[in-house]
Amino acid sequence: MARPHILIVEDEPGIADTLSYALRTEGFDPLCCATGEAALQQVAQQLPALVILDVGLPDINGFELFKRLRERADVPVVFLTARSDEIDRVVGLELGADDYVAKPFSPRELVARVRTVLRRTARGAAAPAPATPAVPVPAPAVLPVEVDDGRRRIRYYGHALDLSRYEYGLLRTLAARPGHVYSRDALLRLVWDDATESFDRTVDAHVKTLRAKLKAVAPTLEAIVTHRGAGYALAEDLPATLPAQ
Ligand code: CA
C-alpha cells in the first residue's frame, strides 16, 4: 500500500523537521511547506491524505488557508495552535477542522492524532501499520469516548450522546487529553465564548449534567474525575469496553 501523503504547513523549521521525521518513521510520506502560498500550489499538484496546518503562518492566516483548501478539496485538516485564542476558535469548531494539537506537543501524540483522523474520515488512504511495532501508538481501535467533529457528535461506548453545546465543548476538550487536569478557568476559556461573563460555577453545573448523561450509559464508571481545587480531567483508565451492568 502506498504511504499516505501528509502535507505539513509550518514555518518553524524545527517543528516541521521534527514532525516530518516522526511521520516518516511511522510509515507516512510527509512533505513540508513554510507558507500558505506554497501549500496551495502543492495541493494543486498533489492532493494529500491529510494536512497538518499551523495557524500562525507568515503570509496567510491558517484559518484563511483552511477555507481555501476546503474550497478545493475535502481534505482532513489537523491544526497546530500556539495561543489560547487560536485554540478557542478551533475548539469552537466553527471551521469544521478534524482535530487540533496545541503547541508544545509530542510528535508521537500528533502522529496518533493523524492516524485517528485518517481512520475516522477514511477519505484518504488507510493509515499504514506502524513501521516499528516496538513503539506503541496510544490510539486504540475503539475509544470509550469518540469525538466526531464533523457531525458535532460524541459517542460514549458506542452510544451517541445528546449534548448541549457546552457539554459537547467540555467533553471534547477533556477527551483530547485524557488524564490532563483542566482548571475551571481553562475550561471557561476553551469552551465558552465569553469567559468574562461566566463563572466557575457555570463549569461545575455543566460538568454535573454531562456526568449524568455519561452515567446513563455507564453507571459504574467515573468518566470525569474531579481534582479538588484543581479542576477536571477525563479518566485515563476507562475500560476499552462497557462493563457488564
Ligand atoms: Ca508559525
PDB file of C-alpha atoms and ligand atoms in Angstrom:
ATOM      1  CA  MET A   1       0.000   0.000   0.000  1.00  0.00           C
ATOM      2  CA  ALA A   2       1.259   3.482  -0.814  1.00  0.00           C
ATOM      3  CA  ARG A   3       2.445   5.578   2.086  1.00  0.00           C
ATOM      4  CA  PRO A   4      -0.198   8.255   2.815  1.00  0.00           C
ATOM      5  CA  HIS A   5       0.946  11.673   1.715  1.00  0.00           C
ATOM      6  CA  ILE A   6       0.807  14.208   4.574  1.00  0.00           C
ATOM      7  CA  LEU A   7       1.286  17.908   3.893  1.00  0.00           C
ATOM      8  CA  ILE A   8       2.847  19.842   6.788  1.00  0.00           C
ATOM      9  CA  VAL A   9       2.310  23.616   6.590  1.00  0.00           C
ATOM     10  CA  GLU A  10       4.571  25.113   9.256  1.00  0.00           C
ATOM     11  CA  ASP A  11       7.037  27.976   9.062  1.00  0.00           C
ATOM     12  CA  GLU A  12       9.167  26.972  12.054  1.00  0.00           C
ATOM     13  CA  PRO A  13      11.831  24.659  10.562  1.00  0.00           C
ATOM     14  CA  GLY A  14      12.499  22.911  13.877  1.00  0.00           C
ATOM     15  CA  ILE A  15       8.874  21.868  14.264  1.00  0.00           C
ATOM     16  CA  ALA A  16       8.480  20.985  10.580  1.00  0.00           C
ATOM     17  CA  ASP A  17      11.589  18.778  10.654  1.00  0.00           C
ATOM     18  CA  THR A  18      10.586  17.023  13.861  1.00  0.00           C
ATOM     19  CA  LEU A  19       7.104  16.314  12.532  1.00  0.00           C
ATOM     20  CA  SER A  20       8.381  15.189   9.183  1.00  0.00           C
ATOM     21  CA  TYR A  21      10.791  12.762  10.815  1.00  0.00           C
ATOM     22  CA  ALA A  22       8.152  11.343  13.166  1.00  0.00           C
ATOM     23  CA  LEU A  23       5.660  10.814  10.318  1.00  0.00           C
ATOM     24  CA  ARG A  24       8.240   9.212   8.038  1.00  0.00           C
ATOM     25  CA  THR A  25       9.284   6.853  10.833  1.00  0.00           C
ATOM     26  CA  GLU A  26       5.642   5.822  11.271  1.00  0.00           C
ATOM     27  CA  GLY A  27       5.145   4.957   7.625  1.00  0.00           C
ATOM     28  CA  PHE A  28       3.791   8.203   6.192  1.00  0.00           C
ATOM     29  CA  ASP A  29       5.056  10.262   3.275  1.00  0.00           C
ATOM     30  CA  PRO A  30       5.373  13.825   4.634  1.00  0.00           C
ATOM     31  CA  LEU A  31       6.100  16.997   2.718  1.00  0.00           C
ATOM     32  CA  CYS A  32       6.707  20.431   4.277  1.00  0.00           C
ATOM     33  CA  CYS A  33       5.643  23.885   3.095  1.00  0.00           C
ATOM     34  CA  ALA A  34       6.637  27.018   5.009  1.00  0.00           C
ATOM     35  CA  THR A  35       3.990  29.340   3.574  1.00  0.00           C
ATOM     36  CA  GLY A  36       0.326  29.223   2.708  1.00  0.00           C
ATOM     37  CA  GLU A  37       1.051  30.083  -0.909  1.00  0.00           C
ATOM     38  CA  ALA A  38       3.440  27.144  -1.262  1.00  0.00           C
ATOM     39  CA  ALA A  39       0.853  24.882   0.365  1.00  0.00           C
ATOM     40  CA  LEU A  40      -1.870  25.904  -2.105  1.00  0.00           C
ATOM     41  CA  GLN A  41       0.472  25.265  -5.009  1.00  0.00           C
ATOM     42  CA  GLN A  42       1.431  21.878  -3.593  1.00  0.00           C
ATOM     43  CA  VAL A  43      -2.199  20.830  -3.052  1.00  0.00           C
ATOM     44  CA  ALA A  44      -2.991  21.800  -6.644  1.00  0.00           C
ATOM     45  CA  GLN A  45      -0.284  19.391  -7.794  1.00  0.00           C
ATOM     46  CA  GLN A  46      -0.962  16.512  -5.441  1.00  0.00           C
ATOM     47  CA  LEU A  47      -3.882  16.104  -3.064  1.00  0.00           C
ATOM     48  CA  PRO A  48      -2.577  14.928   0.317  1.00  0.00           C
ATOM     49  CA  ALA A  49      -4.346  12.377   2.515  1.00  0.00           C
ATOM     50  CA  LEU A  50      -4.234  14.925   5.341  1.00  0.00           C
ATOM     51  CA  VAL A  51      -2.922  18.434   6.038  1.00  0.00           C
ATOM     52  CA  ILE A  52      -1.219  19.498   9.271  1.00  0.00           C
ATOM     53  CA  LEU A  53      -1.730  23.232   9.395  1.00  0.00           C
ATOM     54  CA  ASP A  54      -0.007  25.776  11.635  1.00  0.00           C
ATOM     55  CA  VAL A  55      -2.360  28.653  12.457  1.00  0.00           C
ATOM     56  CA  GLY A  56       0.431  31.270  12.549  1.00  0.00           C
ATOM     57  CA  LEU A  57       1.921  31.412   9.055  1.00  0.00           C
ATOM     58  CA  PRO A  58       3.989  34.293   7.648  1.00  0.00           C
ATOM     59  CA  ASP A  59       1.915  35.059   4.564  1.00  0.00           C
ATOM     60  CA  ILE A  60      -1.639  33.999   5.309  1.00  0.00           C
ATOM     61  CA  ASN A  61      -3.643  33.189   8.420  1.00  0.00           C
ATOM     62  CA  GLY A  62      -4.000  29.431   8.911  1.00  0.00           C
ATOM     63  CA  PHE A  63      -7.781  29.764   9.203  1.00  0.00           C
ATOM     64  CA  GLU A  64      -7.984  31.549   5.854  1.00  0.00           C
ATOM     65  CA  LEU A  65      -5.751  28.918   4.275  1.00  0.00           C
ATOM     66  CA  PHE A  66      -8.020  26.241   5.727  1.00  0.00           C
ATOM     67  CA  LYS A  67     -11.017  27.793   3.962  1.00  0.00           C
ATOM     68  CA  ARG A  68      -9.166  27.962   0.674  1.00  0.00           C
ATOM     69  CA  LEU A  69      -8.031  24.354   0.998  1.00  0.00           C
ATOM     70  CA  ARG A  70     -11.563  23.204   1.725  1.00  0.00           C
ATOM     71  CA  GLU A  71     -12.822  25.086  -1.325  1.00  0.00           C
ATOM     72  CA  ARG A  72     -10.600  22.877  -3.412  1.00  0.00           C
ATOM     73  CA  ALA A  73     -10.888  19.534  -1.692  1.00  0.00           C
ATOM     74  CA  ASP A  74     -12.483  17.825   1.277  1.00  0.00           C
ATOM     75  CA  VAL A  75      -9.102  17.064   2.780  1.00  0.00           C
ATOM     76  CA  PRO A  76      -8.823  16.299   6.529  1.00  0.00           C
ATOM     77  CA  VAL A  77      -7.019  19.028   8.478  1.00  0.00           C
ATOM     78  CA  VAL A  78      -5.308  18.935  11.869  1.00  0.00           C
ATOM     79  CA  PHE A  79      -4.453  22.387  13.215  1.00  0.00           C
ATOM     80  CA  LEU A  80      -1.327  23.259  15.156  1.00  0.00           C
ATOM     81  CA  THR A  81      -2.114  26.058  17.569  1.00  0.00           C
ATOM     82  CA  ALA A  82       0.153  28.114  19.782  1.00  0.00           C
ATOM     83  CA  ARG A  83      -2.171  30.522  21.558  1.00  0.00           C
ATOM     84  CA  SER A  84      -5.274  30.029  23.602  1.00  0.00           C
ATOM     85  CA  ASP A  85      -7.364  32.303  21.378  1.00  0.00           C
ATOM     86  CA  GLU A  86      -6.419  30.125  18.416  1.00  0.00           C
ATOM     87  CA  ILE A  87      -7.428  27.054  20.377  1.00  0.00           C
ATOM     88  CA  ASP A  88     -10.719  28.763  21.173  1.00  0.00           C
ATOM     89  CA  ARG A  89     -11.541  29.136  17.504  1.00  0.00           C
ATOM     90  CA  VAL A  90     -10.593  25.583  16.654  1.00  0.00           C
ATOM     91  CA  VAL A  91     -12.347  24.124  19.695  1.00  0.00           C
ATOM     92  CA  GLY A  92     -15.398  26.181  18.805  1.00  0.00           C
ATOM     93  CA  LEU A  93     -15.230  24.159  15.610  1.00  0.00           C
ATOM     94  CA  GLU A  94     -16.865  26.888  13.606  1.00  0.00           C
ATOM     95  CA  LEU A  95     -14.411  25.825  10.958  1.00  0.00           C
ATOM     96  CA  GLY A  96     -15.060  22.104  10.862  1.00  0.00           C
ATOM     97  CA  ALA A  97     -11.434  21.108  11.298  1.00  0.00           C
ATOM     98  CA  ASP A  98     -10.866  17.465  12.060  1.00  0.00           C
ATOM     99  CA  ASP A  99      -8.654  17.951  15.081  1.00  0.00           C
ATOM    100  CA  TYR A 100      -6.106  20.236  16.652  1.00  0.00           C
ATOM    101  CA  VAL A 101      -2.935  19.891  18.684  1.00  0.00           C
ATOM    102  CA  ALA A 102      -1.685  22.657  20.950  1.00  0.00           C
ATOM    103  CA  LYS A 103       1.993  23.570  20.998  1.00  0.00           C
ATOM    104  CA  PRO A 104       4.122  22.303  22.576  1.00  0.00           C
ATOM    105  CA  PHE A 105       3.105  18.770  21.624  1.00  0.00           C
ATOM    106  CA  SER A 106       4.873  15.457  21.376  1.00  0.00           C
ATOM    107  CA  PRO A 107       5.453  14.198  17.819  1.00  0.00           C
ATOM    108  CA  ARG A 108       4.108  10.833  18.914  1.00  0.00           C
ATOM    109  CA  GLU A 109       0.867  12.427  20.071  1.00  0.00           C
ATOM    110  CA  LEU A 110       0.495  14.174  16.763  1.00  0.00           C
ATOM    111  CA  VAL A 111       1.146  11.012  14.751  1.00  0.00           C
ATOM    112  CA  ALA A 112      -1.507   9.255  16.848  1.00  0.00           C
ATOM    113  CA  ARG A 113      -3.970  12.057  16.039  1.00  0.00           C
ATOM    114  CA  VAL A 114      -3.151  11.811  12.348  1.00  0.00           C
ATOM    115  CA  ARG A 115      -3.880   8.088  12.419  1.00  0.00           C
ATOM    116  CA  THR A 116      -7.134   8.594  14.263  1.00  0.00           C
ATOM    117  CA  VAL A 117      -8.329  11.299  11.893  1.00  0.00           C
ATOM    118  CA  LEU A 118      -7.437   9.227   8.833  1.00  0.00           C
ATOM    119  CA  ARG A 119      -9.242   6.228  10.264  1.00  0.00           C
ATOM    120  CA  ARG A 120     -12.278   8.315  11.151  1.00  0.00           C
ATOM    121  CA  THR A 121     -12.546  10.260   7.937  1.00  0.00           C
ATOM    122  CA  ALA A 122     -11.432   7.383   5.699  1.00  0.00           C
ATOM    123  CA  ARG A 123     -11.186   9.982   2.962  1.00  0.00           C
ATOM    124  CA  GLY A 124      -7.515   9.349   2.312  1.00  0.00           C
ATOM    125  CA  ALA A 125      -5.694   6.059   2.027  1.00  0.00           C
ATOM    126  CA  ALA A 126      -5.790   3.887   5.118  1.00  0.00           C
ATOM    127  CA  ALA A 127      -3.145   4.629   7.701  1.00  0.00           C
ATOM    128  CA  PRO A 128      -0.220   2.242   7.364  1.00  0.00           C
ATOM    129  CA  ALA A 129       0.778  -0.233  10.028  1.00  0.00           C
ATOM    130  CA  PRO A 130       3.499   1.207  12.269  1.00  0.00           C
ATOM    131  CA  ALA A 131       6.964   0.573  10.884  1.00  0.00           C
ATOM    132  CA  THR A 132       8.234  -0.055  14.404  1.00  0.00           C
ATOM    133  CA  PRO A 133       5.784  -2.092  16.489  1.00  0.00           C
ATOM    134  CA  ALA A 134       8.119  -1.575  19.468  1.00  0.00           C
ATOM    135  CA  VAL A 135       6.707   1.950  19.814  1.00  0.00           C
ATOM    136  CA  PRO A 136       3.085   1.681  20.909  1.00  0.00           C
ATOM    137  CA  VAL A 137       0.797   4.304  19.431  1.00  0.00           C
ATOM    138  CA  PRO A 138      -1.660   5.475  22.104  1.00  0.00           C
ATOM    139  CA  ALA A 139      -4.714   5.209  19.893  1.00  0.00           C
ATOM    140  CA  PRO A 140      -6.709   2.020  20.424  1.00  0.00           C
ATOM    141  CA  ALA A 141      -9.069   0.940  17.651  1.00  0.00           C
ATOM    142  CA  VAL A 142     -12.103   1.642  19.817  1.00  0.00           C
ATOM    143  CA  LEU A 143     -12.041   4.587  22.198  1.00  0.00           C
ATOM    144  CA  PRO A 144     -14.518   4.870  25.077  1.00  0.00           C
ATOM    145  CA  VAL A 145     -15.083   8.480  24.024  1.00  0.00           C
ATOM    146  CA  GLU A 146     -15.219   9.031  20.264  1.00  0.00           C
ATOM    147  CA  VAL A 147     -15.452  12.629  19.088  1.00  0.00           C
ATOM    148  CA  ASP A 148     -16.807  13.225  15.609  1.00  0.00           C
ATOM    149  CA  ASP A 149     -16.196  16.917  14.981  1.00  0.00           C
ATOM    150  CA  GLY A 150     -17.659  16.852  11.510  1.00  0.00           C
ATOM    151  CA  ARG A 151     -21.035  15.777  12.873  1.00  0.00           C
ATOM    152  CA  ARG A 152     -20.564  17.527  16.224  1.00  0.00           C
ATOM    153  CA  ARG A 153     -21.338  14.250  17.874  1.00  0.00           C
ATOM    154  CA  ILE A 154     -19.675  12.296  20.659  1.00  0.00           C
ATOM    155  CA  ARG A 155     -20.149   8.609  21.230  1.00  0.00           C
ATOM    156  CA  TYR A 156     -19.536   7.063  24.628  1.00  0.00           C
ATOM    157  CA  TYR A 157     -19.037   3.316  24.353  1.00  0.00           C
ATOM    158  CA  GLY A 158     -20.803   3.493  21.048  1.00  0.00           C
ATOM    159  CA  HIS A 159     -23.817   5.408  22.397  1.00  0.00           C
ATOM    160  CA  ALA A 160     -24.402   8.735  20.692  1.00  0.00           C
ATOM    161  CA  LEU A 161     -24.774  11.352  23.436  1.00  0.00           C
ATOM    162  CA  ASP A 162     -27.383  14.082  23.271  1.00  0.00           C
ATOM    163  CA  LEU A 163     -25.274  17.017  24.459  1.00  0.00           C
ATOM    164  CA  SER A 164     -25.794  20.728  24.794  1.00  0.00           C
ATOM    165  CA  ARG A 165     -23.278  22.969  23.096  1.00  0.00           C
ATOM    166  CA  TYR A 166     -21.234  23.485  26.256  1.00  0.00           C
ATOM    167  CA  GLU A 167     -21.416  19.861  27.329  1.00  0.00           C
ATOM    168  CA  TYR A 168     -20.093  18.981  23.892  1.00  0.00           C
ATOM    169  CA  GLY A 169     -17.266  21.511  24.187  1.00  0.00           C
ATOM    170  CA  LEU A 170     -16.370  20.305  27.677  1.00  0.00           C
ATOM    171  CA  LEU A 171     -16.263  16.627  26.810  1.00  0.00           C
ATOM    172  CA  ARG A 172     -14.466  17.262  23.562  1.00  0.00           C
ATOM    173  CA  THR A 173     -11.815  19.294  25.357  1.00  0.00           C
ATOM    174  CA  LEU A 174     -11.346  16.780  28.175  1.00  0.00           C
ATOM    175  CA  ALA A 175     -11.237  13.850  25.745  1.00  0.00           C
ATOM    176  CA  ALA A 176      -8.493  15.486  23.704  1.00  0.00           C
ATOM    177  CA  ARG A 177      -6.077  14.812  26.568  1.00  0.00           C
ATOM    178  CA  PRO A 178      -7.269  12.045  28.909  1.00  0.00           C
ATOM    179  CA  GLY A 179      -5.732  12.467  32.365  1.00  0.00           C
ATOM    180  CA  HIS A 180      -4.862  16.104  31.812  1.00  0.00           C
ATOM    181  CA  VAL A 181      -6.372  18.259  34.563  1.00  0.00           C
ATOM    182  CA  TYR A 182      -8.119  21.341  33.201  1.00  0.00           C
ATOM    183  CA  SER A 183      -8.802  24.153  35.672  1.00  0.00           C
ATOM    184  CA  ARG A 184     -12.228  25.767  35.643  1.00  0.00           C
ATOM    185  CA  ASP A 185     -10.603  28.905  34.235  1.00  0.00           C
ATOM    186  CA  ALA A 186      -9.033  26.932  31.413  1.00  0.00           C
ATOM    187  CA  LEU A 187     -12.333  25.264  30.584  1.00  0.00           C
ATOM    188  CA  LEU A 188     -14.129  28.603  30.604  1.00  0.00           C
ATOM    189  CA  ARG A 189     -11.525  29.976  28.236  1.00  0.00           C
ATOM    190  CA  LEU A 190     -11.568  26.958  25.936  1.00  0.00           C
ATOM    191  CA  VAL A 191     -15.261  26.183  25.803  1.00  0.00           C
ATOM    192  CA  TRP A 192     -17.186  29.378  26.500  1.00  0.00           C
ATOM    193  CA  ASP A 193     -17.423  32.251  24.047  1.00  0.00           C
ATOM    194  CA  ASP A 194     -17.160  34.964  26.640  1.00  0.00           C
ATOM    195  CA  ALA A 195     -15.338  33.704  29.696  1.00  0.00           C
ATOM    196  CA  THR A 196     -15.680  37.028  31.486  1.00  0.00           C
ATOM    197  CA  GLU A 197     -19.444  36.649  31.669  1.00  0.00           C
ATOM    198  CA  SER A 198     -19.272  33.150  33.007  1.00  0.00           C
ATOM    199  CA  PHE A 199     -18.254  31.837  36.379  1.00  0.00           C
ATOM    200  CA  ASP A 200     -16.559  28.807  37.829  1.00  0.00           C
ATOM    201  CA  ARG A 201     -19.946  27.515  38.907  1.00  0.00           C
ATOM    202  CA  THR A 202     -21.042  27.578  35.267  1.00  0.00           C
ATOM    203  CA  VAL A 203     -18.426  24.945  34.558  1.00  0.00           C
ATOM    204  CA  ASP A 204     -19.469  22.891  37.562  1.00  0.00           C
ATOM    205  CA  ALA A 205     -23.116  22.980  36.527  1.00  0.00           C
ATOM    206  CA  HIS A 206     -22.384  21.759  33.019  1.00  0.00           C
ATOM    207  CA  VAL A 207     -19.977  19.090  34.248  1.00  0.00           C
ATOM    208  CA  LYS A 208     -22.778  17.872  36.504  1.00  0.00           C
ATOM    209  CA  THR A 209     -25.270  17.478  33.673  1.00  0.00           C
ATOM    210  CA  LEU A 210     -22.591  15.985  31.430  1.00  0.00           C
ATOM    211  CA  ARG A 211     -21.727  13.440  34.122  1.00  0.00           C
ATOM    212  CA  ALA A 212     -25.375  12.452  34.416  1.00  0.00           C
ATOM    213  CA  LYS A 213     -25.500  11.731  30.680  1.00  0.00           C
ATOM    214  CA  LEU A 214     -22.320   9.655  30.860  1.00  0.00           C
ATOM    215  CA  LYS A 215     -23.657   7.796  33.901  1.00  0.00           C
ATOM    216  CA  ALA A 216     -26.817   6.960  31.993  1.00  0.00           C
ATOM    217  CA  VAL A 217     -24.616   4.950  29.617  1.00  0.00           C
ATOM    218  CA  ALA A 218     -22.136   3.549  32.150  1.00  0.00           C
ATOM    219  CA  PRO A 219     -23.475   3.870  35.732  1.00  0.00           C
ATOM    220  CA  THR A 220     -20.414   2.254  37.342  1.00  0.00           C
ATOM    221  CA  LEU A 221     -17.777   4.456  35.706  1.00  0.00           C
ATOM    222  CA  GLU A 222     -16.443   7.848  36.797  1.00  0.00           C
ATOM    223  CA  ALA A 223     -15.529   9.197  33.378  1.00  0.00           C
ATOM    224  CA  ILE A 224     -14.886  12.744  34.613  1.00  0.00           C
ATOM    225  CA  VAL A 225     -12.601  12.948  37.606  1.00  0.00           C
ATOM    226  CA  THR A 226     -12.737  15.926  39.975  1.00  0.00           C
ATOM    227  CA  HIS A 227      -9.355  17.095  41.231  1.00  0.00           C
ATOM    228  CA  ARG A 228     -10.173  19.121  44.314  1.00  0.00           C
ATOM    229  CA  GLY A 229      -9.007  22.698  43.961  1.00  0.00           C
ATOM    230  CA  ALA A 230      -7.502  21.975  40.566  1.00  0.00           C
ATOM    231  CA  GLY A 231     -10.213  21.110  38.072  1.00  0.00           C
ATOM    232  CA  TYR A 232     -11.465  18.249  35.959  1.00  0.00           C
ATOM    233  CA  ALA A 233      -9.955  15.519  33.831  1.00  0.00           C
ATOM    234  CA  LEU A 234     -11.213  12.669  31.715  1.00  0.00           C
ATOM    235  CA  ALA A 235     -10.345   9.394  33.436  1.00  0.00           C
ATOM    236  CA  GLU A 236      -7.309   7.791  31.859  1.00  0.00           C
ATOM    237  CA  ASP A 237      -8.241   4.296  32.951  1.00  0.00           C
ATOM    238  CA  LEU A 238     -11.620   3.894  31.280  1.00  0.00           C
ATOM    239  CA  PRO A 239     -12.014   0.275  30.173  1.00  0.00           C
ATOM    240  CA  ALA A 240     -11.988  -0.353  26.436  1.00  0.00           C
ATOM    241  CA  THR A 241     -15.431  -1.932  26.584  1.00  0.00           C
ATOM    242  CA  LEU A 242     -18.507  -1.094  28.604  1.00  0.00           C
ATOM    243  CA  PRO A 243     -18.505  -3.108  31.877  1.00  0.00           C
ATOM    244  CA  ALA A 244     -21.413  -5.516  32.377  1.00  0.00           C
ATOM    245  CA  GLN A 245     -24.101  -3.855  34.462  1.00  0.00           C
TER     246      GLN A 245
HETATM  247 CA    CA B   1       4.129  29.586  12.920  1.00  0.00          CA
END
